[in-house]
Short mmCIF file of C-alpha atoms in Angstrom, two decimals:
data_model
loop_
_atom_site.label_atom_id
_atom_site.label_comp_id
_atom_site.label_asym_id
_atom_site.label_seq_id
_atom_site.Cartn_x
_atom_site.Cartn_y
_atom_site.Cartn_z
CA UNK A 7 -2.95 15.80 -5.95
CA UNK A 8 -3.41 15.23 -9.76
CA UNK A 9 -3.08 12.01 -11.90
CA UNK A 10 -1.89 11.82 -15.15
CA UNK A 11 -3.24 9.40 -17.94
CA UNK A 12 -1.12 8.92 -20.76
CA UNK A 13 -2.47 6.44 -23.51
CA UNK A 14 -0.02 5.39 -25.92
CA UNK A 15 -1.20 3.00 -29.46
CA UNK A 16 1.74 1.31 -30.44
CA UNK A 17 2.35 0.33 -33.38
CA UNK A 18 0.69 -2.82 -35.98
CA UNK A 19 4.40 -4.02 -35.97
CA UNK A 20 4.06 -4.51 -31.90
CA UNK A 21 6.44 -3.10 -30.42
CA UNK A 22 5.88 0.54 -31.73
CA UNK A 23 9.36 0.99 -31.98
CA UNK A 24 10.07 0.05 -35.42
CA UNK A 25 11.04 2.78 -37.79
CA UNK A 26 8.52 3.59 -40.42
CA UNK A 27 10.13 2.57 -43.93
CA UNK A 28 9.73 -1.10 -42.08
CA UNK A 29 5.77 -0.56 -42.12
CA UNK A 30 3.22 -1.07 -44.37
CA UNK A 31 1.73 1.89 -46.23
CA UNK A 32 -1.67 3.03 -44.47
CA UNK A 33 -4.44 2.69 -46.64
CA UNK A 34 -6.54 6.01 -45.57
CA UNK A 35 -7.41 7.36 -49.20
CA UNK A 36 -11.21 7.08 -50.09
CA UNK A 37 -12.12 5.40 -46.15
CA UNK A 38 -14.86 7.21 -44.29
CA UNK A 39 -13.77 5.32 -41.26
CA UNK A 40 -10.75 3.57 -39.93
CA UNK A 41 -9.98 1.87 -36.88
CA UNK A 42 -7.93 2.52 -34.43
CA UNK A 43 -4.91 0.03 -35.73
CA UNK A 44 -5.23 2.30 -39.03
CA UNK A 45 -5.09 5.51 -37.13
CA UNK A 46 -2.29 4.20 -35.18
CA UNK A 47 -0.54 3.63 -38.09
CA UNK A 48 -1.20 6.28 -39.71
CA UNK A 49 0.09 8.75 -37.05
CA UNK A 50 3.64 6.63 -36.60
CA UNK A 51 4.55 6.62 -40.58
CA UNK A 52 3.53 10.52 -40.31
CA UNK A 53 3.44 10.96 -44.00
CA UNK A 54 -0.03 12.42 -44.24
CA UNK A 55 -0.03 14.21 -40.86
CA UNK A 56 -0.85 18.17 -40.60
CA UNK A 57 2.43 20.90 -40.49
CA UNK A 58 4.28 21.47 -37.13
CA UNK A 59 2.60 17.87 -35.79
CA UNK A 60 4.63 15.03 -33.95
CA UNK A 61 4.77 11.46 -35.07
CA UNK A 62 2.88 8.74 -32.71
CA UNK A 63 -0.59 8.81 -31.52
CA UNK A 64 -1.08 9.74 -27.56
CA UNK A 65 -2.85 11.30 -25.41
CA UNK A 66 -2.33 12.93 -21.75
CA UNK A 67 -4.90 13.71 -19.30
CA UNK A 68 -4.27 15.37 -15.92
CA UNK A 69 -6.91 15.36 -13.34
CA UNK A 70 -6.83 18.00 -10.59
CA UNK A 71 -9.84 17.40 -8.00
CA UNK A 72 -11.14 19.95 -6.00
CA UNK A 73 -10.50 18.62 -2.83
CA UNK A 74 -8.46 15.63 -1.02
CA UNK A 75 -10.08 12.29 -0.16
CA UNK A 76 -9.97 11.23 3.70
CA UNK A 77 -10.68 7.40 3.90
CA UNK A 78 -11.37 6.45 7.99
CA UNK A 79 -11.76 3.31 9.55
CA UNK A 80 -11.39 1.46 13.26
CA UNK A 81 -8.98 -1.15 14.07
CA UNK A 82 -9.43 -2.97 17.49
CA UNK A 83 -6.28 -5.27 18.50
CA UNK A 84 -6.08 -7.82 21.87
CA UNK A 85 -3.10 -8.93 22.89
CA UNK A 86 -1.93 -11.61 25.10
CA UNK A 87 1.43 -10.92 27.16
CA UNK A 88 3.51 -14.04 28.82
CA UNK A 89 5.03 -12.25 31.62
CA UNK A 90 7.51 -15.12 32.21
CA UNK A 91 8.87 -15.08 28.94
CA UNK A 92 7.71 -11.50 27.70
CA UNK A 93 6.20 -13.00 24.45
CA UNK A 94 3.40 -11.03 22.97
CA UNK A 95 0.29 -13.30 21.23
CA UNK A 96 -2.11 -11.33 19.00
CA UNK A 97 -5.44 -13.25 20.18
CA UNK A 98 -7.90 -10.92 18.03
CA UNK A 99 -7.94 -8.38 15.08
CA UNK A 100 -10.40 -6.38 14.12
CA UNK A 101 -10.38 -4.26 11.02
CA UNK A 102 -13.03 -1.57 9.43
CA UNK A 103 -12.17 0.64 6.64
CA UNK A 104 -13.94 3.03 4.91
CA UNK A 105 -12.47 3.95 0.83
CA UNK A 106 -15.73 5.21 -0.81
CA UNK A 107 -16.45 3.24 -3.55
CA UNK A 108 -14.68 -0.42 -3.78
CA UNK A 109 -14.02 -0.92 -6.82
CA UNK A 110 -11.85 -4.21 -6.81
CA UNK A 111 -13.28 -6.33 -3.13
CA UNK A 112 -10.32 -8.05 -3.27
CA UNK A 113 -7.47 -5.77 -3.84
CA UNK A 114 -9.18 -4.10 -1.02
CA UNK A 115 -9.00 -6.75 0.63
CA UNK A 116 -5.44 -7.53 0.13
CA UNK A 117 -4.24 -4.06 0.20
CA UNK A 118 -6.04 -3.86 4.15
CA UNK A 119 -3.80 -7.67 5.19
CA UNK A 120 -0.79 -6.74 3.99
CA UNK A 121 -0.72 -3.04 6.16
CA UNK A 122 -1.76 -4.81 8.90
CA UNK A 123 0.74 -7.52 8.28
CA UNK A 124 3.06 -4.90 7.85
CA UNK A 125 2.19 -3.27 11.00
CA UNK A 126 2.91 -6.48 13.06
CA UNK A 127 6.25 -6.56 11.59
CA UNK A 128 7.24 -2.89 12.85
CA UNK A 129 5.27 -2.93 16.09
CA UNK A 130 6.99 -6.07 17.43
CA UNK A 131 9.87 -7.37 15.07
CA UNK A 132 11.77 -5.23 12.50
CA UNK A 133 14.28 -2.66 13.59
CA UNK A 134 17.49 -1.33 11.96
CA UNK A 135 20.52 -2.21 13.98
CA UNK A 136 24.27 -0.11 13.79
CA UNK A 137 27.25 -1.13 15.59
CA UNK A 138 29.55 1.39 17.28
CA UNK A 139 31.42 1.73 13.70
CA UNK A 140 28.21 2.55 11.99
CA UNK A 141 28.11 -0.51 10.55
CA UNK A 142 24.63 -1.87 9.39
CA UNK A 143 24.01 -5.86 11.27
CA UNK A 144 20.71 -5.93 10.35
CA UNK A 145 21.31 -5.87 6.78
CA UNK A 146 19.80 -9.16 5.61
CA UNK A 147 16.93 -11.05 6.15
CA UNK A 148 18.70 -13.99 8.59
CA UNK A 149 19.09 -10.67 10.98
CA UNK A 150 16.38 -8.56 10.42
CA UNK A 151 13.45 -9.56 11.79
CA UNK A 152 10.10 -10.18 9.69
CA UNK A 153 6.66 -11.71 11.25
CA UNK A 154 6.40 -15.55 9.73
CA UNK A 155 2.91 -16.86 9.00
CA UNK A 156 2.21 -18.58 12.56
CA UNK A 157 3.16 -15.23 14.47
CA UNK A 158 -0.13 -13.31 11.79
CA UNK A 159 -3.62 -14.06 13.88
CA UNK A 160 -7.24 -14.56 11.66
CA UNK A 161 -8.28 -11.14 10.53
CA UNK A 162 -11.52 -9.93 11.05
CA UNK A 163 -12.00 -7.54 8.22
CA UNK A 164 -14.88 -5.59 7.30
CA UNK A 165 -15.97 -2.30 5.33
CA UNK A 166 -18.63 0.65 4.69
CA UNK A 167 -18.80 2.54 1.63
CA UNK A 168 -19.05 6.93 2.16
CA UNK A 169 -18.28 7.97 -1.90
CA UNK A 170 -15.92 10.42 -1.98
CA UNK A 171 -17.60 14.03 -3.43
CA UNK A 172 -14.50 15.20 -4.96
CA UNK A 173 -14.35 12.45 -7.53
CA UNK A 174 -16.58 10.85 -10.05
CA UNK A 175 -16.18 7.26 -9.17
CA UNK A 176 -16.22 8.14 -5.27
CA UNK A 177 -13.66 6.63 -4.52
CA UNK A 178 -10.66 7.08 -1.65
CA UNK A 179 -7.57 5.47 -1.07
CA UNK A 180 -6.81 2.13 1.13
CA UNK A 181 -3.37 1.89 0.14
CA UNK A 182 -2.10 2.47 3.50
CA UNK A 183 -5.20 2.11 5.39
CA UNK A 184 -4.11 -1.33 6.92
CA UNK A 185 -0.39 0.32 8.31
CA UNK A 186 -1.54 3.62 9.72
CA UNK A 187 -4.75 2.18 11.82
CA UNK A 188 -2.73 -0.98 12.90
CA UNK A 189 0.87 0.20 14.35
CA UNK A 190 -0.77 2.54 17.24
CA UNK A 191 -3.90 -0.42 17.72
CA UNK A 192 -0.99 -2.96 18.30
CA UNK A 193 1.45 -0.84 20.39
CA UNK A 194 -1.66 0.94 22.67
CA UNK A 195 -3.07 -2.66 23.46
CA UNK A 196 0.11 -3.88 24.69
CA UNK A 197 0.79 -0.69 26.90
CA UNK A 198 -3.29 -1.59 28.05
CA UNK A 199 -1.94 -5.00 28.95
CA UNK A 200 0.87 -3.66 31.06
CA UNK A 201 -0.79 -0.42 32.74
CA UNK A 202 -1.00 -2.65 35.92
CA UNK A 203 2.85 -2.30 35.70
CA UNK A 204 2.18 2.02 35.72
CA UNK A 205 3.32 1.51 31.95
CA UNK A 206 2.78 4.63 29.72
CA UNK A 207 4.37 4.09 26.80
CA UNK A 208 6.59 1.36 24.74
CA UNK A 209 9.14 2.05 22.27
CA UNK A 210 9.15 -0.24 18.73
CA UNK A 211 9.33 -2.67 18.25
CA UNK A 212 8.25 -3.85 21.83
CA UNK A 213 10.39 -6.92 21.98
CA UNK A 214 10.24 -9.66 24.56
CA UNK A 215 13.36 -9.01 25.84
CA UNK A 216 11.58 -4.86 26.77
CA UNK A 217 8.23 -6.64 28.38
CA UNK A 218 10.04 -8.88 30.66
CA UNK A 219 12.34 -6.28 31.87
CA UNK A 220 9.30 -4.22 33.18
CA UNK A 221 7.69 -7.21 34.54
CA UNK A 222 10.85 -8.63 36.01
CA UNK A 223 11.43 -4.21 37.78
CA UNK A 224 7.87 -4.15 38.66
CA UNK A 225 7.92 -7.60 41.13
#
């Protein structure tokens, strides 16, 4: 894994696109300092700049840690089944993640919702359908199935910190922390809910329509 940091000064004209006859002349001559506008401006006109050197004024950094980062966490789910209808309610949620060192709470924080969120949708909803022509039929959004706001329950989030010692800032990612804890919590607590039924296993999404069929074989 590396990352690459590329800083690019544009030019005083903006845009850093214009051509250089359209700039002003940098005023270097006689300056023990300049700032970084003058530097900038310097480097695009390129009429004082060393032999065999390109125009423009960047820089490029690749980092190339030792090691990977492994965040963790635990994500309890409880689910309510209907067995008359085969409607599944999500009655608690329980989320703890571990990134290292949170930088931004709140991107954390939205970053851990919107897996989860995301989870609901392909645990119980959202599934690509073909007809017997290969055509797609669940190509838009009236036919393909996303969770609305009153099918999401209340969250309850929380965190620990373990820095990561592979990086300087500690720090791990959470970017899919929220989709790869939730899916299994969501699916594995609905199978819990229907072992008296000798279930096993559920294929996604587990749809109403699948959970009253095994109620409706098991009476």
């Amino acid at each position: 894994m590396s990352w690459i940091v590329r800083l690019v000064f544009p030019s005083v004209c903006g845009s850093g696109k214009a051509p250089a006859g359209a700039l002003p002349e940098p005023e270097t001559e006689g300056k023990s300092s300049l700032t970084i506008q003058e530097i900038a401006l310097a480097a695009h006109v390129a009429k004082e700049i060393p032999p065999d050197t390109e125009p423009g004024l960047s820089a490029t950094y690749f980092f190339e840690p030792k090691n990977f980062t492994f965040p963790f966490g635990t994500h309890i789910c409880v689910v309510e089944i209907d067995k008359e209808t085969g409607e599944t309610k999500i009655v608690r949620y329980v989320a703890v993640d571990d990134c290292g060192k949170v930088i931004n709470p709140m991107l954390v924080d939205g970053q851990v919702h919107g897996g989860i969120v995301q989870s609901i949708g392909q645990a119980l909803y959202e599934e690509v359908v073909y007809d017997e022509q290969g055509q797609l039929v669940t190509g838009e959004l009236m036919d393909y199935a996303l969770p609305k706001a009153s099918q999401v329950p209340w969250f309850e989030t929380d965190r620990t910190e373990t820095p990561s010692p592979v990086n300087r800032l500690g720090v791990k990612g959470v970017g899919e922390a929220g989709t790869i804890g939730a899916t299994p919590a969501i699916v594995n607590a609905i199978v819990d809910a229907l072992s008296p039924y000798g279930v096993k296993h559920v294929d996604m999404p587990v749809r109403p329509e699948a959970i009253w069929k095994i109620t409706k074989q098991a009476l």
